[in-house]
Coordinates of C-alpha atoms and ligand atoms in Angstrom, one line a residue:
M1 CA 56.2 -106.6 -196.8
S2 CA 59.9 -105.8 -196.6
F3 CA 61.6 -104.3 -193.5
E4 CA 62.0 -101.1 -195.5
E5 CA 58.3 -100.9 -196.5
Q6 CA 57.3 -101.6 -192.9
I7 CA 59.5 -98.9 -191.5
K8 CA 58.2 -96.4 -194.1
K9 CA 54.6 -97.2 -193.2
L10 CA 55.4 -96.7 -189.5
E11 CA 57.2 -93.4 -190.3
Q12 CA 54.1 -92.1 -192.1
K13 CA 52.1 -92.7 -188.9
T14 CA 54.4 -90.5 -186.9
D15 CA 54.3 -86.7 -187.0
A16 CA 57.9 -86.4 -187.6
L17 CA 57.4 -83.4 -189.9
D18 CA 56.0 -80.1 -188.9
S19 CA 53.0 -78.9 -190.8
P20 CA 54.0 -76.1 -193.2
D21 CA 51.2 -73.9 -191.8
F22 CA 52.5 -74.2 -188.3
T23 CA 56.1 -73.6 -189.3
V24 CA 55.0 -70.3 -191.0
K25 CA 53.0 -69.3 -187.8
Q26 CA 56.1 -70.0 -185.6
R27 CA 58.3 -68.0 -187.9
Q28 CA 55.9 -65.0 -187.7
K29 CA 56.4 -65.1 -183.9
G30 CA 60.2 -65.3 -184.3
K31 CA 60.1 -68.9 -183.1
L32 CA 61.6 -72.2 -184.2
T33 CA 59.7 -75.5 -184.3
A34 CA 60.2 -78.2 -181.7
R35 CA 62.4 -80.2 -184.0
E36 CA 64.4 -77.2 -185.3
R37 CA 65.2 -76.3 -181.7
I38 CA 66.7 -79.8 -181.1
E39 CA 68.7 -79.5 -184.4
A40 CA 70.0 -76.0 -183.3
L41 CA 71.2 -77.3 -180.0
L42 CA 72.7 -80.7 -180.8
D43 CA 75.8 -81.7 -182.8
K44 CA 74.8 -82.6 -186.3
D45 CA 73.2 -86.1 -186.8
S46 CA 73.7 -86.9 -183.1
F47 CA 70.0 -87.0 -182.1
V48 CA 68.3 -90.3 -181.4
E49 CA 64.6 -89.9 -181.0
L50 CA 62.8 -92.2 -178.5
N51 CA 59.2 -93.3 -178.3
P52 CA 58.0 -91.4 -181.5
F53 CA 54.9 -93.7 -181.6
A54 CA 53.7 -93.1 -178.1
Q55 CA 50.1 -91.9 -178.3
S56 CA 47.3 -90.8 -175.9
R57 CA 44.9 -93.5 -174.6
F58 CA 42.1 -90.9 -174.0
D59 CA 39.1 -90.3 -176.2
D60 CA 36.9 -87.9 -174.2
F61 CA 36.3 -84.2 -175.0
G62 CA 37.4 -84.6 -178.6
M63 CA 40.8 -86.2 -177.8
D64 CA 39.9 -89.1 -180.2
K65 CA 40.3 -86.6 -183.1
K66 CA 43.4 -84.9 -181.7
K67 CA 45.7 -87.8 -181.1
V68 CA 49.1 -87.6 -182.5
S69 CA 52.1 -89.9 -182.6
G70 CA 54.7 -88.8 -180.2
D71 CA 52.0 -87.1 -178.0
A72 CA 53.1 -83.5 -178.6
V73 CA 56.7 -83.9 -177.4
I74 CA 59.9 -85.0 -179.0
S75 CA 62.3 -86.7 -176.7
G76 CA 65.7 -88.5 -176.9
F77 CA 69.4 -88.1 -176.5
G78 CA 72.2 -86.6 -178.5
K79 CA 75.5 -84.7 -178.1
I80 CA 76.5 -81.1 -177.5
N81 CA 80.2 -80.5 -178.4
G82 CA 80.7 -84.2 -178.2
R83 CA 79.2 -84.7 -174.7
Q84 CA 75.9 -86.6 -174.2
V85 CA 72.7 -84.9 -173.1
C86 CA 69.1 -86.2 -172.7
L87 CA 66.4 -83.8 -173.8
Y88 CA 62.8 -83.2 -174.7
S89 CA 61.2 -80.5 -176.8
Q90 CA 57.4 -79.8 -176.4
D91 CA 55.6 -79.3 -179.7
F92 CA 53.0 -76.5 -179.4
S93 CA 51.7 -77.3 -182.9
K94 CA 50.1 -80.4 -181.4
I95 CA 47.4 -80.0 -178.7
G96 CA 49.2 -76.9 -177.6
G97 CA 52.2 -79.0 -176.4
S98 CA 49.9 -79.9 -173.5
L99 CA 51.1 -82.6 -171.2
G100 CA 49.0 -85.8 -171.1
E101 CA 49.8 -89.2 -169.7
M102 CA 52.1 -90.5 -172.5
H103 CA 53.7 -87.1 -173.0
G104 CA 54.6 -87.2 -169.3
Q105 CA 55.9 -90.7 -169.5
K106 CA 58.2 -89.8 -172.4
I107 CA 59.7 -86.9 -170.4
I108 CA 60.1 -89.1 -167.3
S109 CA 61.9 -91.7 -169.3
V110 CA 64.6 -89.3 -170.7
L111 CA 65.0 -87.6 -167.3
K112 CA 65.7 -91.0 -165.8
M113 CA 68.1 -91.9 -168.6
A114 CA 70.0 -88.7 -168.0
R115 CA 70.4 -89.5 -164.3
E116 CA 71.3 -93.1 -164.9
T117 CA 73.9 -92.3 -167.5
G118 CA 75.2 -89.2 -165.7
C119 CA 74.5 -86.6 -168.4
P120 CA 72.8 -83.2 -168.2
S121 CA 69.0 -83.0 -169.0
I122 CA 67.5 -80.2 -171.0
G123 CA 63.8 -79.5 -171.2
I124 CA 62.6 -77.2 -174.0
I125 CA 59.2 -76.0 -172.9
D126 CA 56.4 -74.6 -175.1
S127 CA 53.2 -75.9 -173.6
G128 CA 49.7 -75.0 -172.4
G129 CA 50.4 -77.1 -169.3
A130 CA 48.4 -80.1 -168.0
R131 CA 46.2 -81.5 -170.7
I132 CA 42.7 -80.7 -169.5
Q133 CA 41.1 -83.7 -171.4
E134 CA 43.3 -86.2 -169.5
G135 CA 42.5 -85.0 -166.0
I136 CA 44.3 -86.6 -163.2
S137 CA 46.6 -88.5 -165.6
S138 CA 48.1 -85.2 -166.7
L139 CA 48.6 -84.0 -163.2
D140 CA 50.3 -87.3 -162.3
G141 CA 52.5 -86.9 -165.4
Y142 CA 53.8 -83.7 -163.8
A143 CA 54.1 -85.3 -160.4
G144 CA 56.3 -88.0 -162.0
I145 CA 58.5 -85.4 -163.8
F146 CA 58.9 -83.4 -160.6
R147 CA 59.9 -86.5 -158.7
E148 CA 62.5 -87.4 -161.3
M149 CA 63.9 -83.9 -161.3
I150 CA 64.2 -83.9 -157.5
K151 CA 66.0 -87.3 -157.6
S152 CA 68.4 -85.9 -160.1
S153 CA 69.1 -82.6 -158.2
G154 CA 72.8 -82.5 -157.4
V155 CA 73.5 -85.5 -159.6
I156 CA 73.3 -84.0 -163.1
P157 CA 72.9 -80.4 -164.2
Q158 CA 69.2 -79.8 -165.2
I159 CA 68.4 -77.0 -167.6
S160 CA 65.0 -75.6 -168.7
V161 CA 64.7 -73.5 -171.8
I162 CA 61.4 -71.8 -172.0
L163 CA 60.5 -71.0 -175.6
G164 CA 56.7 -70.3 -175.5
P165 CA 54.2 -70.5 -172.7
S166 CA 55.1 -72.5 -169.6
A167 CA 51.7 -72.4 -168.0
G168 CA 50.3 -73.6 -164.8
G169 CA 51.9 -76.4 -162.9
A170 CA 54.2 -76.8 -165.9
S171 CA 56.2 -73.8 -164.5
Y172 CA 57.5 -76.0 -161.7
A173 CA 59.6 -78.1 -164.0
P174 CA 61.7 -75.0 -164.7
G175 CA 61.3 -74.0 -161.1
L176 CA 63.0 -77.3 -160.0
S177 CA 65.8 -77.0 -162.5
D178 CA 69.2 -75.5 -161.9
F179 CA 69.0 -72.9 -164.7
I180 CA 66.2 -71.3 -166.6
F181 CA 66.7 -69.7 -170.0
M182 CA 64.1 -67.4 -171.5
V183 CA 63.7 -65.3 -174.6
E184 CA 62.3 -61.7 -174.7
G185 CA 58.8 -61.6 -176.3
I186 CA 58.6 -65.4 -176.7
S187 CA 58.8 -67.0 -173.2
Q188 CA 56.1 -66.7 -170.6
M189 CA 56.0 -68.5 -167.3
Y190 CA 53.2 -68.2 -164.7
I191 CA 51.2 -70.5 -162.5
T192 CA 47.8 -68.9 -163.4
G193 CA 47.3 -67.0 -166.6
P194 CA 45.7 -63.5 -167.0
E195 CA 42.2 -65.0 -167.5
V196 CA 42.2 -66.7 -164.2
I197 CA 43.7 -63.7 -162.4
K198 CA 41.0 -61.5 -163.9
S199 CA 38.2 -63.8 -162.8
V200 CA 39.7 -64.3 -159.3
T201 CA 41.0 -60.8 -158.4
G202 CA 39.7 -58.6 -161.1
E203 CA 43.2 -57.5 -162.0
K204 CA 44.0 -57.0 -165.7
I205 CA 47.5 -57.9 -166.9
S206 CA 49.1 -59.0 -170.1
F207 CA 50.9 -62.4 -170.5
N208 CA 54.2 -60.5 -170.9
D209 CA 53.7 -58.2 -167.9
L210 CA 52.7 -61.2 -165.8
G211 CA 55.4 -63.7 -166.7
G212 CA 57.6 -62.5 -169.6
A213 CA 61.3 -62.9 -169.7
S214 CA 62.2 -59.5 -168.3
V215 CA 59.8 -60.0 -165.3
H216 CA 61.5 -63.2 -164.4
A217 CA 65.0 -61.9 -165.0
L218 CA 64.7 -58.6 -163.2
Q219 CA 62.0 -59.1 -160.6
S220 CA 61.1 -62.6 -159.6
G221 CA 64.6 -63.9 -160.1
C222 CA 63.2 -67.2 -161.6
A223 CA 65.1 -66.7 -164.9
H224 CA 68.9 -67.1 -164.9
F225 CA 69.5 -66.0 -168.5
I226 CA 67.5 -64.0 -171.0
F227 CA 68.2 -63.4 -174.7
Q228 CA 66.7 -61.6 -177.7
N229 CA 66.1 -64.6 -179.9
E230 CA 66.0 -68.4 -179.8
N231 CA 69.2 -69.1 -181.7
E232 CA 71.2 -66.8 -179.3
C233 CA 69.5 -68.5 -176.4
L234 CA 70.3 -72.0 -177.6
E235 CA 73.9 -71.0 -178.3
N236 CA 74.2 -69.9 -174.7
V237 CA 72.8 -73.1 -173.3
K238 CA 75.9 -74.7 -175.0
K239 CA 78.1 -72.1 -173.5
L240 CA 76.8 -72.8 -170.0
L241 CA 77.4 -76.5 -170.5
S242 CA 81.0 -75.8 -171.4
F243 CA 81.6 -74.8 -167.8
L244 CA 79.9 -77.8 -166.2
P245 CA 80.8 -81.4 -165.6
S246 CA 78.3 -83.9 -166.9
N247 CA 77.5 -85.1 -163.4
N248 CA 78.5 -84.8 -159.8
L249 CA 81.2 -87.5 -160.0
E250 CA 83.2 -85.5 -162.6
S251 CA 85.1 -82.3 -162.4
P252 CA 84.3 -79.4 -164.6
S253 CA 86.3 -79.6 -167.8
A254 CA 89.5 -77.6 -167.5
E255 CA 91.0 -76.0 -170.6
K256 CA 94.6 -76.8 -170.7
P257 CA 95.8 -75.1 -167.5
C258 CA 97.9 -72.2 -168.7
G259 CA 98.9 -70.7 -165.4
A260 CA 98.3 -67.1 -164.5
K261 CA 101.6 -65.4 -164.6
N262 CA 100.5 -62.0 -165.9
S263 CA 99.8 -59.4 -163.3
C264 CA 96.8 -57.1 -163.2
P265 CA 98.1 -53.5 -163.2
K266 CA 94.7 -52.1 -164.1
L267 CA 93.2 -53.1 -160.8
L268 CA 94.8 -50.1 -159.1
E269 CA 93.0 -47.8 -161.5
I270 CA 89.7 -49.6 -161.3
V271 CA 89.3 -49.7 -157.5
P272 CA 89.6 -46.2 -156.0
D273 CA 91.5 -45.6 -152.8
E274 CA 89.0 -43.2 -151.6
E275 CA 86.5 -44.8 -149.2
G276 CA 82.9 -44.8 -150.2
K277 CA 83.7 -44.3 -153.9
G278 CA 81.9 -46.9 -156.1
Y279 CA 83.4 -48.8 -159.0
D280 CA 82.4 -51.6 -161.3
M281 CA 83.3 -55.0 -159.8
K282 CA 82.7 -56.6 -163.2
E283 CA 85.8 -54.7 -164.4
V284 CA 87.7 -56.3 -161.5
I285 CA 86.5 -59.7 -162.6
E286 CA 87.5 -59.1 -166.2
E287 CA 91.0 -58.2 -165.0
I288 CA 91.6 -61.1 -162.6
F289 CA 90.1 -64.1 -164.5
D290 CA 90.9 -65.4 -168.0
P291 CA 90.1 -62.9 -170.7
D292 CA 86.4 -63.0 -171.8
S293 CA 85.8 -66.1 -169.7
F294 CA 83.2 -64.6 -167.3
F295 CA 79.7 -66.0 -167.9
E296 CA 77.3 -64.2 -165.6
V297 CA 74.3 -65.9 -164.0
Q298 CA 71.2 -63.9 -163.0
E299 CA 72.7 -60.7 -164.3
G300 CA 69.5 -58.6 -163.9
F301 CA 68.4 -59.9 -160.5
A302 CA 69.8 -58.5 -157.3
P303 CA 72.4 -56.4 -159.2
N304 CA 74.1 -55.5 -155.9
S305 CA 75.7 -58.9 -156.1
I306 CA 77.4 -60.8 -159.0
S307 CA 77.5 -64.5 -159.7
G308 CA 78.8 -66.5 -162.6
F309 CA 81.3 -68.9 -164.0
G310 CA 84.7 -68.1 -165.3
R311 CA 88.1 -69.6 -165.8
L312 CA 91.3 -68.9 -163.9
G313 CA 94.4 -70.1 -165.7
G314 CA 92.1 -72.5 -167.5
Y315 CA 90.3 -74.0 -164.4
V316 CA 86.6 -73.5 -164.1
V317 CA 85.5 -71.5 -161.1
G318 CA 82.4 -70.0 -159.6
I319 CA 82.7 -66.3 -158.9
A320 CA 80.6 -64.6 -156.3
A321 CA 81.1 -60.9 -155.7
N322 CA 79.6 -57.7 -154.2
Q323 CA 78.8 -55.1 -156.9
A324 CA 80.3 -52.0 -155.3
K325 CA 78.6 -49.6 -157.7
T326 CA 75.0 -50.8 -156.8
M327 CA 73.7 -50.2 -153.3
A328 CA 77.4 -50.2 -152.2
G329 CA 77.4 -54.0 -152.6
T330 CA 75.2 -54.6 -149.5
L331 CA 73.6 -58.0 -149.1
D332 CA 69.8 -57.9 -149.1
V333 CA 67.2 -60.7 -149.3
N334 CA 67.5 -61.1 -153.0
S335 CA 71.3 -61.1 -153.3
S336 CA 71.4 -63.6 -150.4
D337 CA 69.1 -66.0 -152.3
K338 CA 71.1 -65.4 -155.5
I339 CA 74.5 -66.1 -154.0
A340 CA 73.4 -69.0 -151.8
R341 CA 71.7 -70.9 -154.7
F342 CA 74.8 -70.3 -156.9
V343 CA 77.2 -71.6 -154.3
R344 CA 74.9 -74.7 -153.7
F345 CA 75.1 -75.4 -157.4
C346 CA 78.9 -75.1 -157.5
D347 CA 79.2 -77.4 -154.5
C348 CA 77.0 -80.0 -156.1
F349 CA 79.2 -80.1 -159.2
N350 CA 82.7 -79.7 -157.8
I351 CA 83.3 -76.2 -159.0
P352 CA 85.6 -74.2 -156.7
V353 CA 84.3 -70.8 -155.5
I354 CA 86.2 -67.5 -155.4
N355 CA 84.6 -64.6 -153.6
L356 CA 85.5 -60.9 -154.3
I357 CA 84.4 -58.9 -151.3
D358 CA 83.6 -55.3 -150.8
T359 CA 80.5 -54.8 -148.8
P360 CA 79.4 -52.8 -145.7
G361 CA 77.3 -55.8 -144.7
Y362 CA 73.7 -56.9 -144.7
L363 CA 71.4 -54.1 -145.7
P364 CA 69.8 -52.5 -142.6
G365 CA 66.2 -51.3 -142.4
T366 CA 62.7 -52.1 -141.6
D367 CA 61.9 -53.2 -145.2
Q368 CA 64.6 -55.8 -145.2
E369 CA 63.9 -57.0 -141.7
H370 CA 60.3 -57.5 -142.5
K371 CA 61.1 -59.2 -145.8
G372 CA 63.0 -61.8 -143.7
I373 CA 66.7 -60.8 -144.1
I374 CA 67.4 -63.2 -141.2
R375 CA 65.8 -66.1 -143.1
H376 CA 67.4 -65.2 -146.4
G377 CA 70.7 -64.1 -145.0
A378 CA 71.0 -67.5 -143.2
K379 CA 70.9 -69.2 -146.6
I380 CA 74.3 -67.7 -147.6
L381 CA 75.8 -68.8 -144.2
Y382 CA 74.4 -72.3 -144.7
A383 CA 75.4 -72.6 -148.3
Y384 CA 79.0 -71.6 -147.8
A385 CA 79.6 -73.4 -144.5
E386 CA 78.3 -76.7 -146.0
A387 CA 80.1 -76.4 -149.3
G388 CA 83.0 -78.8 -149.5
V389 CA 84.6 -77.4 -152.7
P390 CA 87.7 -75.2 -152.5
K391 CA 86.6 -71.8 -151.2
I392 CA 88.8 -68.7 -151.5
S393 CA 87.9 -65.2 -150.5
L394 CA 89.6 -62.0 -151.5
I395 CA 88.8 -58.8 -149.5
L396 CA 89.3 -55.7 -151.6
R397 CA 87.9 -53.1 -149.3
K398 CA 85.1 -53.5 -146.8
A399 CA 84.1 -56.7 -145.1
F400 CA 81.9 -55.8 -142.2
G401 CA 79.7 -57.7 -139.8
G402 CA 77.6 -60.6 -141.0
A403 CA 78.8 -60.2 -144.5
Y404 CA 82.4 -60.8 -143.3
I405 CA 81.3 -63.9 -141.6
A406 CA 79.3 -65.2 -144.6
L407 CA 81.8 -64.3 -147.3
A408 CA 85.3 -64.5 -145.7
S409 CA 85.5 -66.0 -142.2
K410 CA 87.9 -68.9 -142.0
E411 CA 85.8 -70.1 -139.0
L412 CA 82.9 -70.5 -141.4
G413 CA 85.1 -72.8 -143.5
Y414 CA 86.9 -70.7 -146.1
D415 CA 90.1 -72.5 -147.1
K416 CA 92.1 -69.4 -147.9
V417 CA 91.4 -65.7 -147.2
V418 CA 93.5 -63.0 -148.8
A419 CA 93.2 -59.3 -148.5
W420 CA 94.5 -56.2 -150.2
P421 CA 96.2 -53.6 -148.0
S422 CA 93.0 -51.5 -148.5
A423 CA 90.9 -54.1 -146.8
Q424 CA 88.8 -53.1 -143.7
I425 CA 87.3 -55.8 -141.5
G426 CA 85.1 -55.0 -138.6
V427 CA 81.9 -55.6 -136.7
M428 CA 80.5 -52.5 -138.4
G429 CA 81.8 -49.3 -140.0
P430 CA 83.9 -47.2 -137.6
K431 CA 81.5 -44.2 -137.8
Q432 CA 78.6 -46.3 -136.6
A433 CA 80.8 -48.2 -134.1
V434 CA 82.0 -45.0 -132.4
K435 CA 78.4 -43.8 -131.9
I436 CA 77.7 -47.0 -129.9
I437 CA 80.7 -47.6 -127.8
F438 CA 81.5 -43.9 -127.1
R439 CA 77.9 -42.7 -126.8
K440 CA 78.4 -41.1 -123.3
E441 CA 81.8 -39.6 -124.2
L442 CA 80.4 -38.1 -127.4
E443 CA 77.6 -36.5 -125.4
K444 CA 80.2 -35.0 -123.0
N445 CA 82.3 -33.8 -125.9
R446 CA 79.5 -32.5 -128.1
H447 CA 81.3 -29.1 -128.4
N448 CA 84.5 -30.8 -129.6
P449 CA 84.0 -32.3 -133.1
E450 CA 87.6 -33.5 -133.1
F451 CA 86.8 -36.0 -130.4
E452 CA 84.6 -38.1 -132.7
K453 CA 87.2 -37.9 -135.5
E454 CA 90.0 -39.1 -133.2
K455 CA 87.9 -42.0 -132.0
I456 CA 87.0 -43.1 -135.5
S457 CA 90.6 -43.0 -136.5
E458 CA 91.7 -44.9 -133.4
L459 CA 89.1 -47.6 -134.0
S460 CA 90.0 -47.9 -137.7
E461 CA 93.7 -48.4 -136.9
T462 CA 93.1 -50.9 -134.0
F463 CA 90.4 -53.1 -135.5
L464 CA 89.8 -52.4 -139.2
S465 CA 93.3 -52.9 -140.7
P466 CA 94.0 -56.2 -142.4
W467 CA 97.3 -56.4 -140.5
Q468 CA 95.3 -56.9 -137.3
A469 CA 93.3 -59.7 -138.9
A470 CA 96.5 -61.2 -140.3
K471 CA 98.2 -61.1 -136.9
L472 CA 95.3 -63.2 -135.6
G473 CA 95.6 -65.7 -138.5
K474 CA 92.2 -64.7 -139.8
I475 CA 93.8 -63.7 -143.1
D476 CA 96.3 -65.9 -144.8
L477 CA 98.0 -63.3 -147.0
I478 CA 98.0 -59.6 -147.6
I479 CA 98.8 -59.1 -151.3
K480 CA 99.4 -56.3 -153.7
P481 CA 96.5 -55.8 -156.0
Q482 CA 98.8 -56.4 -159.0
E483 CA 99.5 -59.9 -157.8
T484 CA 95.9 -60.9 -157.4
R485 CA 95.6 -63.1 -160.4
T486 CA 98.8 -65.0 -159.8
V487 CA 98.1 -65.6 -156.1
L488 CA 94.5 -66.7 -156.6
F489 CA 95.7 -69.1 -159.3
K490 CA 98.3 -70.6 -157.0
L491 CA 95.8 -71.0 -154.2
L492 CA 93.2 -72.5 -156.4
E493 CA 95.6 -75.1 -157.8
S494 CA 96.8 -76.0 -154.3
L495 CA 93.2 -76.7 -153.3
L496 CA 92.0 -78.7 -156.3
N497 CA 92.6 -82.1 -154.6
K498 CA 90.8 -81.0 -151.4
R499 CA 88.9 -83.8 -149.7
G500 CA 86.3 -83.1 -147.1
N501 CA 84.9 -85.4 -144.4
K502 CA 81.2 -85.1 -143.8
I503 CA 79.4 -86.7 -140.8
P504 CA 76.7 -89.0 -142.1
R505 CA 73.2 -87.6 -141.7
K506 CA 70.0 -87.8 -143.8
H507 CA 70.3 -84.1 -144.7
G508 CA 70.6 -80.8 -143.1
N509 CA 67.7 -78.3 -142.8
I510 CA 68.7 -75.3 -145.0
P511 CA 66.7 -72.2 -144.1
L512 CA 64.5 -72.2 -147.2
Ligands
HXC1 C1 44.6 -79.1 -173.6 C2 45.3 -77.2 -174.6 C3 45.8 -76.7 -173.4 C4 45.7 -77.6 -172.2 C5 46.3 -75.3 -174.9 N1 45.6 -76.3 -175.5 N2 46.4 -75.5 -173.6 N3 44.7 -78.4 -174.7 N4 45.0 -78.7 -172.4 N5 46.2 -77.2 -171.1 C6 45.2 -76.4 -176.9 C7 44.1 -75.4 -177.3 O1 42.8 -75.9 -177.0 C8 44.3 -75.3 -178.8 O2 43.7 -76.4 -179.4 C9 45.8 -75.4 -178.9 O3 46.3 -76.0 -177.7 C10 46.5 -74.0 -179.0 O4 46.0 -73.2 -178.0 P1 45.5 -71.7 -178.2 O5 44.8 -71.3 -177.0 O6 44.8 -71.6 -179.5 O7 46.9 -70.9 -178.4 P2 47.3 -69.5 -177.9 O8 46.3 -68.5 -178.2 O9 48.7 -69.3 -178.4 O10 47.3 -69.6 -176.3 C11 48.3 -70.4 -175.6 C12 47.9 -70.5 -174.1 C13 46.5 -70.9 -174.0 C14 48.2 -69.1 -173.5 C15 48.9 -71.4 -173.5 O11 46.3 -72.1 -174.7 C16 46.1 -71.3 -172.6 O12 45.9 -70.3 -171.7 N6 46.1 -72.5 -172.2 C17 45.8 -73.0 -170.9 C18 47.0 -72.6 -170.0 C19 46.8 -73.0 -168.5 O13 46.0 -72.4 -167.8 N7 47.3 -74.2 -168.2 C20 47.3 -74.7 -166.9 C21 46.6 -76.0 -166.9 S1 46.5 -76.5 -165.3 P3 43.1 -76.3 -180.8 O14 42.5 -77.7 -181.0 O15 42.0 -75.3 -180.7 O16 44.2 -75.9 -181.7 C22 48.0 -77.1 -164.8 C23 48.1 -77.6 -163.5 C24 49.2 -78.6 -163.4 O17 48.9 -77.0 -165.6 C25 49.6 -78.8 -162.0 C26 50.9 -79.7 -162.0 C27 51.5 -79.6 -160.6

């Protein structure tokens, strides 16, 4: 038999083609097939499939009749915009995309290749979870995947794209990745499905209400990005990658640095002078950073904070900000988690961080205390203090208490802190402060309302003004709002070659 005939025979044994029936079914659900997803994501003709002949070794419980070449997952490597990625795409048309021993080995193999070659890994998940018929071997398949992902954490960007069910322990592969993408009406992620929940607790809930895209984007905070359809979702995976380096030894790809000469006159209109008046911090971001470059992460979760990637004069930066129009930009348990994790990612992958600060502080109240604001708030402190990338803070208006420490204190390790003249820095707001330090005097002057006003004004002038902070060297520069873009660009460029010295240790113990 000639080589060509032999190859043809082998190809017939593989399930390289989707069955037409299944393709129709997927279309009806608005879904692509496993192979189409790879084609949509990768540069044309760049995909090289690995282990297409791998097959289950198990026969029990009807597996002898269900075996398929490739074992229900397509894996390999290819390119996105000319840069290598390793990826796998689970095939729900075959044994529900369930993960058996060989399926697991194929995924482990591409994850390992991604780490060893220093390129991002992408998992496209559409699976019923651990293959029940393969018992402990399925579970160990997951264990191996999780171990690979943990080894790769901070070495390469790891992305999970959930395009179907991600059921059971399977949900921890996304859970361990840096970013999770989901699609409304198509993606579902849960550790136990509605059937199990009903039998254990009696609670009735639909798949979507339990673990649909919106639930994870708005409530649980597990999803970083949600989209309306698969093509839009896959396009945005490419967009995210355009901000990231391939691994921790590289810098994020800069577009040709173009400088940032133009001023931002609109900032004066966007940010009101009047204290307590809200505004949209996203408009501030649009004005300061390169036009249309902002790519928001976890948009729907903890909307009192903002995190995302952008460009400043061509350089990639991570942007963390308080959203002044939502809960006055206070830090609560969820926004603490959101910002801390974002900063950790930026630090892993050499992405400088710029903070835009306007917050009255950590959110007070029994609810937050009992939810563990101390434990969660500590994550921000830890993440910023440990981050060795360039860190710049701009204080627009308020920076009070713990939030000042976490987001702008040079003692915590910020490289440069700049403020607008409207900045206010203090242990707490002046109204609250006066009630504490002048409690007895206020009691004596309870018939003189002017007394309290005077003290508030004195305290504001003495402590809150950015000039006071600048005199003590706590602020490097006080700048006009119109100069913000230019100044931040110059500071960023001056810090790009920053080198940090870390004392050797096994690892710290971040408050998790
Ligand atoms: C083996 C599975 C399977 C699984 C689905 N299938 N899940 N086979 N092991 N885990 C098979 C079905 O038997 C069926 O085969 C085919 O895939 C399609 O499944 P359907 O149920 O017909 O599809 P659908 O109605 O769309 O429902 C999809 C589903 C459902 C919601 C995902 O299949 C489901 O609930 N599966 C189990 C999900 C789950 O609880 N997984 C957790 C496993 S435990 P046929 O031959 O009929 O077409 C786990 C622990 C791991 O993951 C721990 C690691 C740390």
